[in-house]
Amino acid sequence: MGVISEILKGLRVTGRAMWRTNTGQEMVTIRYPDEMRHKPQRFHGRHVLNRYPDGMEKCIGCELCAGACPAQCIYVRGQDNDPENPTSPGERFGFVYEINMLRCIFCGLCVEACPTEAITMTHLFEMSTTNRSDAIYTRETLLMSPDGSVPHMFPDDRLADMAELDTADGWVRATAPSGVAAYEGVKMWQGTPGPADWEPEPTQDELDRASGEDESG
Ligand code: SF4
Ligand code: SF4
């Protein structure tokens, strides 16, 4: 009797799902890859190394991302910038940058650890390869071009969707980098690739001035 009631219970679930599908309600499956599911704003997909709007690379080769990565899949080596022709605004830039995507668990801790917002994530997730070496994403693949476009590993692939590579991951910081308590809980959305289209955070001077006015007011 117990077995029959379990079977009936299972059939009830199947029947409910069939009813939802036939009446055009929530679809259980989609016809992937002909149809793509809409991804949440904070979806963690393939990484990108960003540039500033003037073309300078954001990565300063500090290796904090590599230190924060729980899967130990990032390898970074910094190199001193040429003072006459710097690659990044810092003393150094990321001369070697590799992510082993076979190890990556897409946790986003590298993004959180980066002090310059150099490494961010996109919505691209079609990354299967037929050999291990293609799964090692190098600086050449990760770094965006000066025009803001991002290289795709397999641009001619049927599943290559450049729009997903251009879609921001919408990661959120709990506090401003300056640690000002007033910014706690404030969402700081930002686009991943391309020129900055969000309001810059206030400088320390502006923050000091604003807090002085608050106290006097
Ligand atoms: S997303 Fe997580 S696992 Fe992947 S490279 Fe970044 S820190 Fe490492
Ligand atoms: S991506 Fe960010 S954290 Fe990693 S080396 Fe470059 S600047 Fe440092």
PDB file of C-alpha atoms and ligand atoms in Angstrom:
ATOM      1  CA  MET A   1       0.000   0.000   0.000  1.00  0.00           C
ATOM      2  CA  GLY A   2       2.845   2.291   0.916  1.00  0.00           C
ATOM      3  CA  VAL A   3       4.498   1.768  -2.475  1.00  0.00           C
ATOM      4  CA  ILE A   4       1.274   2.496  -4.386  1.00  0.00           C
ATOM      5  CA  SER A   5       0.667   5.693  -2.456  1.00  0.00           C
ATOM      6  CA  GLU A   6       4.258   6.801  -3.194  1.00  0.00           C
ATOM      7  CA  ILE A   7       3.728   6.101  -6.919  1.00  0.00           C
ATOM      8  CA  LEU A   8       0.466   8.047  -6.882  1.00  0.00           C
ATOM      9  CA  LYS A   9       2.204  10.917  -5.115  1.00  0.00           C
ATOM     10  CA  GLY A  10       4.876  10.957  -7.844  1.00  0.00           C
ATOM     11  CA  LEU A  11       2.274  10.857 -10.608  1.00  0.00           C
ATOM     12  CA  ARG A  12       0.511  13.809  -8.999  1.00  0.00           C
ATOM     13  CA  VAL A  13       3.727  15.854  -9.274  1.00  0.00           C
ATOM     14  CA  THR A  14       4.101  14.806 -12.939  1.00  0.00           C
ATOM     15  CA  GLY A  15       0.479  15.675 -13.641  1.00  0.00           C
ATOM     16  CA  ARG A  16       0.839  19.111 -12.044  1.00  0.00           C
ATOM     17  CA  ALA A  17       3.973  19.820 -14.119  1.00  0.00           C
ATOM     18  CA  MET A  18       2.183  18.698 -17.330  1.00  0.00           C
ATOM     19  CA  TRP A  19      -0.761  20.939 -16.545  1.00  0.00           C
ATOM     20  CA  ARG A  20       1.520  23.945 -15.992  1.00  0.00           C
ATOM     21  CA  THR A  21       3.319  23.297 -19.292  1.00  0.00           C
ATOM     22  CA  ASN A  22       0.137  22.727 -21.323  1.00  0.00           C
ATOM     23  CA  THR A  23      -1.479  25.873 -20.016  1.00  0.00           C
ATOM     24  CA  GLY A  24       1.589  27.967 -20.816  1.00  0.00           C
ATOM     25  CA  GLN A  25       2.481  28.501 -17.195  1.00  0.00           C
ATOM     26  CA  GLU A  26       6.045  28.131 -15.882  1.00  0.00           C
ATOM     27  CA  MET A  27       8.065  25.901 -18.221  1.00  0.00           C
ATOM     28  CA  VAL A  28      10.091  23.201 -16.514  1.00  0.00           C
ATOM     29  CA  THR A  29      12.568  22.800 -19.350  1.00  0.00           C
ATOM     30  CA  ILE A  30      13.636  25.039 -22.199  1.00  0.00           C
ATOM     31  CA  ARG A  31      14.888  24.129 -25.666  1.00  0.00           C
ATOM     32  CA  TYR A  32      18.526  24.869 -24.952  1.00  0.00           C
ATOM     33  CA  PRO A  33      20.622  25.837 -26.891  1.00  0.00           C
ATOM     34  CA  ASP A  34      17.991  27.278 -29.265  1.00  0.00           C
ATOM     35  CA  GLU A  35      16.482  29.108 -26.321  1.00  0.00           C
ATOM     36  CA  MET A  36      18.519  30.637 -23.521  1.00  0.00           C
ATOM     37  CA  ARG A  37      17.277  30.980 -19.996  1.00  0.00           C
ATOM     38  CA  HIS A  38      17.312  34.503 -18.589  1.00  0.00           C
ATOM     39  CA  LYS A  39      20.055  34.675 -15.983  1.00  0.00           C
ATOM     40  CA  PRO A  40      19.886  36.515 -12.694  1.00  0.00           C
ATOM     41  CA  GLN A  41      21.736  39.822 -12.448  1.00  0.00           C
ATOM     42  CA  ARG A  42      24.412  38.398 -10.163  1.00  0.00           C
ATOM     43  CA  PHE A  43      25.075  35.280 -12.245  1.00  0.00           C
ATOM     44  CA  HIS A  44      28.760  34.315 -11.968  1.00  0.00           C
ATOM     45  CA  GLY A  45      30.124  33.476 -15.413  1.00  0.00           C
ATOM     46  CA  ARG A  46      33.428  33.816 -17.212  1.00  0.00           C
ATOM     47  CA  HIS A  47      35.951  36.335 -15.937  1.00  0.00           C
ATOM     48  CA  VAL A  48      37.189  39.464 -17.664  1.00  0.00           C
ATOM     49  CA  LEU A  49      40.219  41.632 -16.965  1.00  0.00           C
ATOM     50  CA  ASN A  50      39.036  45.219 -17.320  1.00  0.00           C
ATOM     51  CA  ARG A  51      40.604  48.433 -18.533  1.00  0.00           C
ATOM     52  CA  TYR A  52      40.003  52.022 -17.544  1.00  0.00           C
ATOM     53  CA  PRO A  53      38.141  54.154 -20.085  1.00  0.00           C
ATOM     54  CA  ASP A  54      41.491  55.652 -21.193  1.00  0.00           C
ATOM     55  CA  GLY A  55      42.718  52.158 -22.139  1.00  0.00           C
ATOM     56  CA  MET A  56      45.008  51.579 -19.115  1.00  0.00           C
ATOM     57  CA  GLU A  57      44.822  48.093 -17.635  1.00  0.00           C
ATOM     58  CA  LYS A  58      43.219  47.967 -14.199  1.00  0.00           C
ATOM     59  CA  CYS A  59      45.280  44.994 -12.995  1.00  0.00           C
ATOM     60  CA  ILE A  60      48.286  46.042 -10.913  1.00  0.00           C
ATOM     61  CA  GLY A  61      49.677  42.527 -10.520  1.00  0.00           C
ATOM     62  CA  CYS A  62      49.181  42.478  -6.740  1.00  0.00           C
ATOM     63  CA  GLU A  63      48.190  38.782  -6.673  1.00  0.00           C
ATOM     64  CA  LEU A  64      45.454  39.335  -4.091  1.00  0.00           C
ATOM     65  CA  CYS A  65      42.986  37.490  -6.312  1.00  0.00           C
ATOM     66  CA  ALA A  66      45.319  34.489  -6.425  1.00  0.00           C
ATOM     67  CA  GLY A  67      45.673  34.585  -2.640  1.00  0.00           C
ATOM     68  CA  ALA A  68      41.900  34.742  -2.114  1.00  0.00           C
ATOM     69  CA  CYS A  69      41.029  31.971  -4.578  1.00  0.00           C
ATOM     70  CA  PRO A  70      39.948  28.891  -2.600  1.00  0.00           C
ATOM     71  CA  ALA A  71      40.549  26.620  -5.602  1.00  0.00           C
ATOM     72  CA  GLN A  72      44.053  27.971  -6.202  1.00  0.00           C
ATOM     73  CA  CYS A  73      43.319  28.316  -9.880  1.00  0.00           C
ATOM     74  CA  ILE A  74      44.733  31.817 -10.498  1.00  0.00           C
ATOM     75  CA  TYR A  75      48.363  32.382 -11.403  1.00  0.00           C
ATOM     76  CA  VAL A  76      49.568  35.996 -11.538  1.00  0.00           C
ATOM     77  CA  ARG A  77      52.975  37.507 -11.968  1.00  0.00           C
ATOM     78  CA  GLY A  78      53.453  41.257 -11.739  1.00  0.00           C
ATOM     79  CA  GLN A  79      56.041  43.245 -13.623  1.00  0.00           C
ATOM     80  CA  ASP A  80      57.238  46.834 -13.104  1.00  0.00           C
ATOM     81  CA  ASN A  81      55.622  49.360 -15.384  1.00  0.00           C
ATOM     82  CA  ASP A  82      57.790  51.233 -17.841  1.00  0.00           C
ATOM     83  CA  PRO A  83      57.645  54.821 -16.444  1.00  0.00           C
ATOM     84  CA  GLU A  84      57.668  56.205 -19.991  1.00  0.00           C
ATOM     85  CA  ASN A  85      54.919  53.925 -21.229  1.00  0.00           C
ATOM     86  CA  PRO A  86      52.999  52.410 -18.295  1.00  0.00           C
ATOM     87  CA  THR A  87      50.522  49.594 -18.852  1.00  0.00           C
ATOM     88  CA  SER A  88      48.576  50.314 -15.645  1.00  0.00           C
ATOM     89  CA  PRO A  89      48.374  53.334 -13.327  1.00  0.00           C
ATOM     90  CA  GLY A  90      50.153  51.381 -10.571  1.00  0.00           C
ATOM     91  CA  GLU A  91      53.816  50.548 -10.075  1.00  0.00           C
ATOM     92  CA  ARG A  92      53.258  47.146 -11.620  1.00  0.00           C
ATOM     93  CA  PHE A  93      50.860  45.416 -13.964  1.00  0.00           C
ATOM     94  CA  GLY A  94      49.713  41.828 -14.384  1.00  0.00           C
ATOM     95  CA  PHE A  95      52.366  40.528 -16.765  1.00  0.00           C
ATOM     96  CA  VAL A  96      51.185  36.918 -16.521  1.00  0.00           C
ATOM     97  CA  TYR A  97      47.576  36.164 -15.682  1.00  0.00           C
ATOM     98  CA  GLU A  98      46.022  32.718 -15.946  1.00  0.00           C
ATOM     99  CA  ILE A  99      42.855  31.111 -14.612  1.00  0.00           C
ATOM    100  CA  ASN A 100      42.411  27.354 -14.739  1.00  0.00           C
ATOM    101  CA  MET A 101      38.692  27.126 -15.457  1.00  0.00           C
ATOM    102  CA  LEU A 102      38.660  23.398 -14.723  1.00  0.00           C
ATOM    103  CA  ARG A 103      39.337  24.201 -11.092  1.00  0.00           C
ATOM    104  CA  CYS A 104      37.300  27.403 -10.803  1.00  0.00           C
ATOM    105  CA  ILE A 105      34.165  27.118  -8.679  1.00  0.00           C
ATOM    106  CA  PHE A 106      32.869  30.542  -9.780  1.00  0.00           C
ATOM    107  CA  CYS A 107      32.624  31.781  -6.222  1.00  0.00           C
ATOM    108  CA  GLY A 108      33.606  35.363  -7.091  1.00  0.00           C
ATOM    109  CA  LEU A 109      36.110  35.735  -4.243  1.00  0.00           C
ATOM    110  CA  CYS A 110      38.762  36.916  -6.704  1.00  0.00           C
ATOM    111  CA  VAL A 111      36.408  39.748  -7.676  1.00  0.00           C
ATOM    112  CA  GLU A 112      35.834  40.672  -4.059  1.00  0.00           C
ATOM    113  CA  ALA A 113      39.565  40.637  -3.292  1.00  0.00           C
ATOM    114  CA  CYS A 114      40.659  42.812  -6.209  1.00  0.00           C
ATOM    115  CA  PRO A 115      41.465  46.363  -5.031  1.00  0.00           C
ATOM    116  CA  THR A 116      41.101  47.927  -8.487  1.00  0.00           C
ATOM    117  CA  GLU A 117      38.047  46.099  -9.851  1.00  0.00           C
ATOM    118  CA  ALA A 118      40.331  44.665 -12.521  1.00  0.00           C
ATOM    119  CA  ILE A 119      38.848  41.182 -12.452  1.00  0.00           C
ATOM    120  CA  THR A 120      35.086  40.856 -12.801  1.00  0.00           C
ATOM    121  CA  MET A 121      32.695  38.194 -14.028  1.00  0.00           C
ATOM    122  CA  THR A 122      30.251  38.116 -16.921  1.00  0.00           C
ATOM    123  CA  HIS A 123      27.165  36.061 -17.805  1.00  0.00           C
ATOM    124  CA  LEU A 124      29.000  33.801 -20.258  1.00  0.00           C
ATOM    125  CA  PHE A 125      28.955  30.170 -19.203  1.00  0.00           C
ATOM    126  CA  GLU A 126      29.387  28.146 -22.411  1.00  0.00           C
ATOM    127  CA  MET A 127      33.006  27.217 -21.856  1.00  0.00           C
ATOM    128  CA  SER A 128      33.318  23.501 -22.532  1.00  0.00           C
ATOM    129  CA  THR A 129      36.519  22.400 -24.208  1.00  0.00           C
ATOM    130  CA  THR A 130      37.861  19.191 -25.714  1.00  0.00           C
ATOM    131  CA  ASN A 131      41.260  19.414 -24.065  1.00  0.00           C
ATOM    132  CA  ARG A 132      42.717  20.657 -20.810  1.00  0.00           C
ATOM    133  CA  SER A 133      44.969  23.348 -22.211  1.00  0.00           C
ATOM    134  CA  ASP A 134      41.995  25.231 -23.735  1.00  0.00           C
ATOM    135  CA  ALA A 135      40.560  25.502 -20.229  1.00  0.00           C
ATOM    136  CA  ILE A 136      43.499  27.624 -19.070  1.00  0.00           C
ATOM    137  CA  TYR A 137      42.417  31.173 -19.790  1.00  0.00           C
ATOM    138  CA  THR A 138      45.419  33.415 -20.292  1.00  0.00           C
ATOM    139  CA  ARG A 139      45.860  37.160 -20.100  1.00  0.00           C
ATOM    140  CA  GLU A 140      45.283  37.405 -23.859  1.00  0.00           C
ATOM    141  CA  THR A 141      41.843  35.815 -23.521  1.00  0.00           C
ATOM    142  CA  LEU A 142      40.805  37.539 -20.315  1.00  0.00           C
ATOM    143  CA  LEU A 143      41.940  41.094 -21.031  1.00  0.00           C
ATOM    144  CA  MET A 144      39.427  43.348 -22.760  1.00  0.00           C
ATOM    145  CA  SER A 145      40.517  45.217 -25.865  1.00  0.00           C
ATOM    146  CA  PRO A 146      41.076  48.981 -25.656  1.00  0.00           C
ATOM    147  CA  ASP A 147      37.694  49.487 -27.391  1.00  0.00           C
ATOM    148  CA  GLY A 148      35.929  47.697 -24.512  1.00  0.00           C
ATOM    149  CA  SER A 149      35.170  44.454 -26.360  1.00  0.00           C
ATOM    150  CA  VAL A 150      36.170  41.173 -24.743  1.00  0.00           C
ATOM    151  CA  PRO A 151      37.886  38.287 -26.542  1.00  0.00           C
ATOM    152  CA  HIS A 152      35.878  35.086 -26.828  1.00  0.00           C
ATOM    153  CA  MET A 153      37.747  31.785 -26.653  1.00  0.00           C
ATOM    154  CA  PHE A 154      35.686  30.289 -29.495  1.00  0.00           C
ATOM    155  CA  PRO A 155      34.057  33.180 -31.369  1.00  0.00           C
ATOM    156  CA  ASP A 156      32.930  30.976 -34.279  1.00  0.00           C
ATOM    157  CA  ASP A 157      31.223  28.420 -32.074  1.00  0.00           C
ATOM    158  CA  ARG A 158      27.472  28.035 -32.539  1.00  0.00           C
ATOM    159  CA  LEU A 159      26.959  28.781 -28.869  1.00  0.00           C
ATOM    160  CA  ALA A 160      29.231  31.822 -28.731  1.00  0.00           C
ATOM    161  CA  ASP A 161      27.090  34.637 -27.390  1.00  0.00           C
ATOM    162  CA  MET A 162      29.013  37.893 -27.302  1.00  0.00           C
ATOM    163  CA  ALA A 163      26.104  39.582 -25.523  1.00  0.00           C
ATOM    164  CA  GLU A 164      26.624  37.300 -22.531  1.00  0.00           C
ATOM    165  CA  LEU A 165      30.283  38.224 -22.485  1.00  0.00           C
ATOM    166  CA  ASP A 166      29.315  41.886 -22.447  1.00  0.00           C
ATOM    167  CA  THR A 167      26.715  41.496 -19.715  1.00  0.00           C
ATOM    168  CA  ALA A 168      27.701  42.709 -16.313  1.00  0.00           C
ATOM    169  CA  ASP A 169      27.725  40.265 -13.444  1.00  0.00           C
ATOM    170  CA  GLY A 170      26.245  42.948 -11.198  1.00  0.00           C
ATOM    171  CA  TRP A 171      28.330  42.043  -8.182  1.00  0.00           C
ATOM    172  CA  VAL A 172      27.654  44.037  -5.087  1.00  0.00           C
ATOM    173  CA  ARG A 173      29.971  45.453  -2.489  1.00  0.00           C
ATOM    174  CA  ALA A 174      28.808  45.691   1.073  1.00  0.00           C
ATOM    175  CA  THR A 175      30.864  48.779   1.845  1.00  0.00           C
ATOM    176  CA  ALA A 176      32.775  51.488   0.034  1.00  0.00           C
ATOM    177  CA  PRO A 177      36.518  50.786  -0.337  1.00  0.00           C
ATOM    178  CA  SER A 178      37.145  53.582   2.148  1.00  0.00           C
ATOM    179  CA  GLY A 179      35.150  51.624   4.692  1.00  0.00           C
ATOM    180  CA  VAL A 180      32.772  54.490   5.423  1.00  0.00           C
ATOM    181  CA  ALA A 181      29.903  53.126   7.472  1.00  0.00           C
ATOM    182  CA  ALA A 182      27.403  55.267   5.563  1.00  0.00           C
ATOM    183  CA  TYR A 183      27.931  52.998   2.559  1.00  0.00           C
ATOM    184  CA  GLU A 184      27.153  49.780   4.372  1.00  0.00           C
ATOM    185  CA  GLY A 185      24.367  47.927   2.621  1.00  0.00           C
ATOM    186  CA  VAL A 186      24.341  50.324  -0.324  1.00  0.00           C
ATOM    187  CA  LYS A 187      24.289  48.470  -3.631  1.00  0.00           C
ATOM    188  CA  MET A 188      27.109  49.508  -5.920  1.00  0.00           C
ATOM    189  CA  TRP A 189      26.136  47.989  -9.246  1.00  0.00           C
ATOM    190  CA  GLN A 190      28.527  48.380 -12.091  1.00  0.00           C
ATOM    191  CA  GLY A 191      28.939  47.284 -15.669  1.00  0.00           C
ATOM    192  CA  THR A 192      31.727  44.803 -16.284  1.00  0.00           C
ATOM    193  CA  PRO A 193      33.234  45.637 -19.657  1.00  0.00           C
ATOM    194  CA  GLY A 194      33.439  48.908 -21.502  1.00  0.00           C
ATOM    195  CA  PRO A 195      33.792  52.433 -20.249  1.00  0.00           C
ATOM    196  CA  ALA A 196      32.578  53.292 -16.779  1.00  0.00           C
ATOM    197  CA  ASP A 197      28.922  54.286 -16.855  1.00  0.00           C
ATOM    198  CA  TRP A 198      28.308  54.619 -13.137  1.00  0.00           C
ATOM    199  CA  GLU A 199      28.822  57.502 -10.747  1.00  0.00           C
ATOM    200  CA  PRO A 200      32.319  57.467  -9.245  1.00  0.00           C
ATOM    201  CA  GLU A 201      32.588  57.007  -5.535  1.00  0.00           C
ATOM    202  CA  PRO A 202      33.451  60.193  -3.636  1.00  0.00           C
ATOM    203  CA  THR A 203      37.107  60.957  -2.913  1.00  0.00           C
ATOM    204  CA  GLN A 204      38.333  61.026   0.669  1.00  0.00           C
ATOM    205  CA  ASP A 205      38.325  64.863   0.551  1.00  0.00           C
ATOM    206  CA  GLU A 206      34.702  64.908  -0.545  1.00  0.00           C
ATOM    207  CA  LEU A 207      33.820  62.440   2.185  1.00  0.00           C
ATOM    208  CA  ASP A 208      35.620  64.540   4.828  1.00  0.00           C
ATOM    209  CA  ARG A 209      33.914  67.689   3.561  1.00  0.00           C
ATOM    210  CA  ALA A 210      30.503  66.025   3.557  1.00  0.00           C
ATOM    211  CA  SER A 211      30.960  64.656   7.075  1.00  0.00           C
ATOM    212  CA  GLY A 212      32.157  68.115   8.283  1.00  0.00           C
ATOM    213  CA  GLU A 213      29.012  69.715   6.843  1.00  0.00           C
ATOM    214  CA  ASP A 214      26.855  67.048   8.507  1.00  0.00           C
ATOM    215  CA  GLU A 215      28.436  67.732  11.882  1.00  0.00           C
ATOM    216  CA  SER A 216      28.093  71.512  11.554  1.00  0.00           C
ATOM    217  CA  GLY A 217      24.519  71.143  10.185  1.00  0.00           C
TER     218      GLY A 217
HETATM  219  S1  SF4 B   1      35.688  32.588  -9.026  1.00  0.00           S
HETATM  220 FE1  SF4 B   1      36.501  31.671  -7.103  1.00  0.00          FE
HETATM  221  S2  SF4 B   1      37.427  29.758  -7.757  1.00  0.00           S
HETATM  222 FE2  SF4 B   1      37.132  30.964  -9.624  1.00  0.00          FE
HETATM  223  S3  SF4 B   1      39.064  32.052  -9.919  1.00  0.00           S
HETATM  224 FE3  SF4 B   1      37.752  33.414  -8.715  1.00  0.00          FE
HETATM  225  S4  SF4 B   1      38.244  32.971  -6.559  1.00  0.00           S
HETATM  226 FE4  SF4 B   1      39.054  31.271  -7.809  1.00  0.00          FE
HETATM  227  S1  SF4 B   2      43.186  41.139 -10.844  1.00  0.00           S
HETATM  228 FE1  SF4 B   2      43.111  42.550  -9.109  1.00  0.00          FE
HETATM  229  S2  SF4 B   2      43.689  41.319  -7.327  1.00  0.00           S
HETATM  230 FE2  SF4 B   2      44.339  40.176  -9.148  1.00  0.00          FE
HETATM  231  S3  SF4 B   2      46.461  40.773  -9.479  1.00  0.00           S
HETATM  232 FE3  SF4 B   2      45.187  42.138 -10.727  1.00  0.00          FE
HETATM  233  S4  SF4 B   2      44.832  43.937  -9.416  1.00  0.00           S
HETATM  234 FE4  SF4 B   2      45.561  42.303  -8.063  1.00  0.00          FE
END
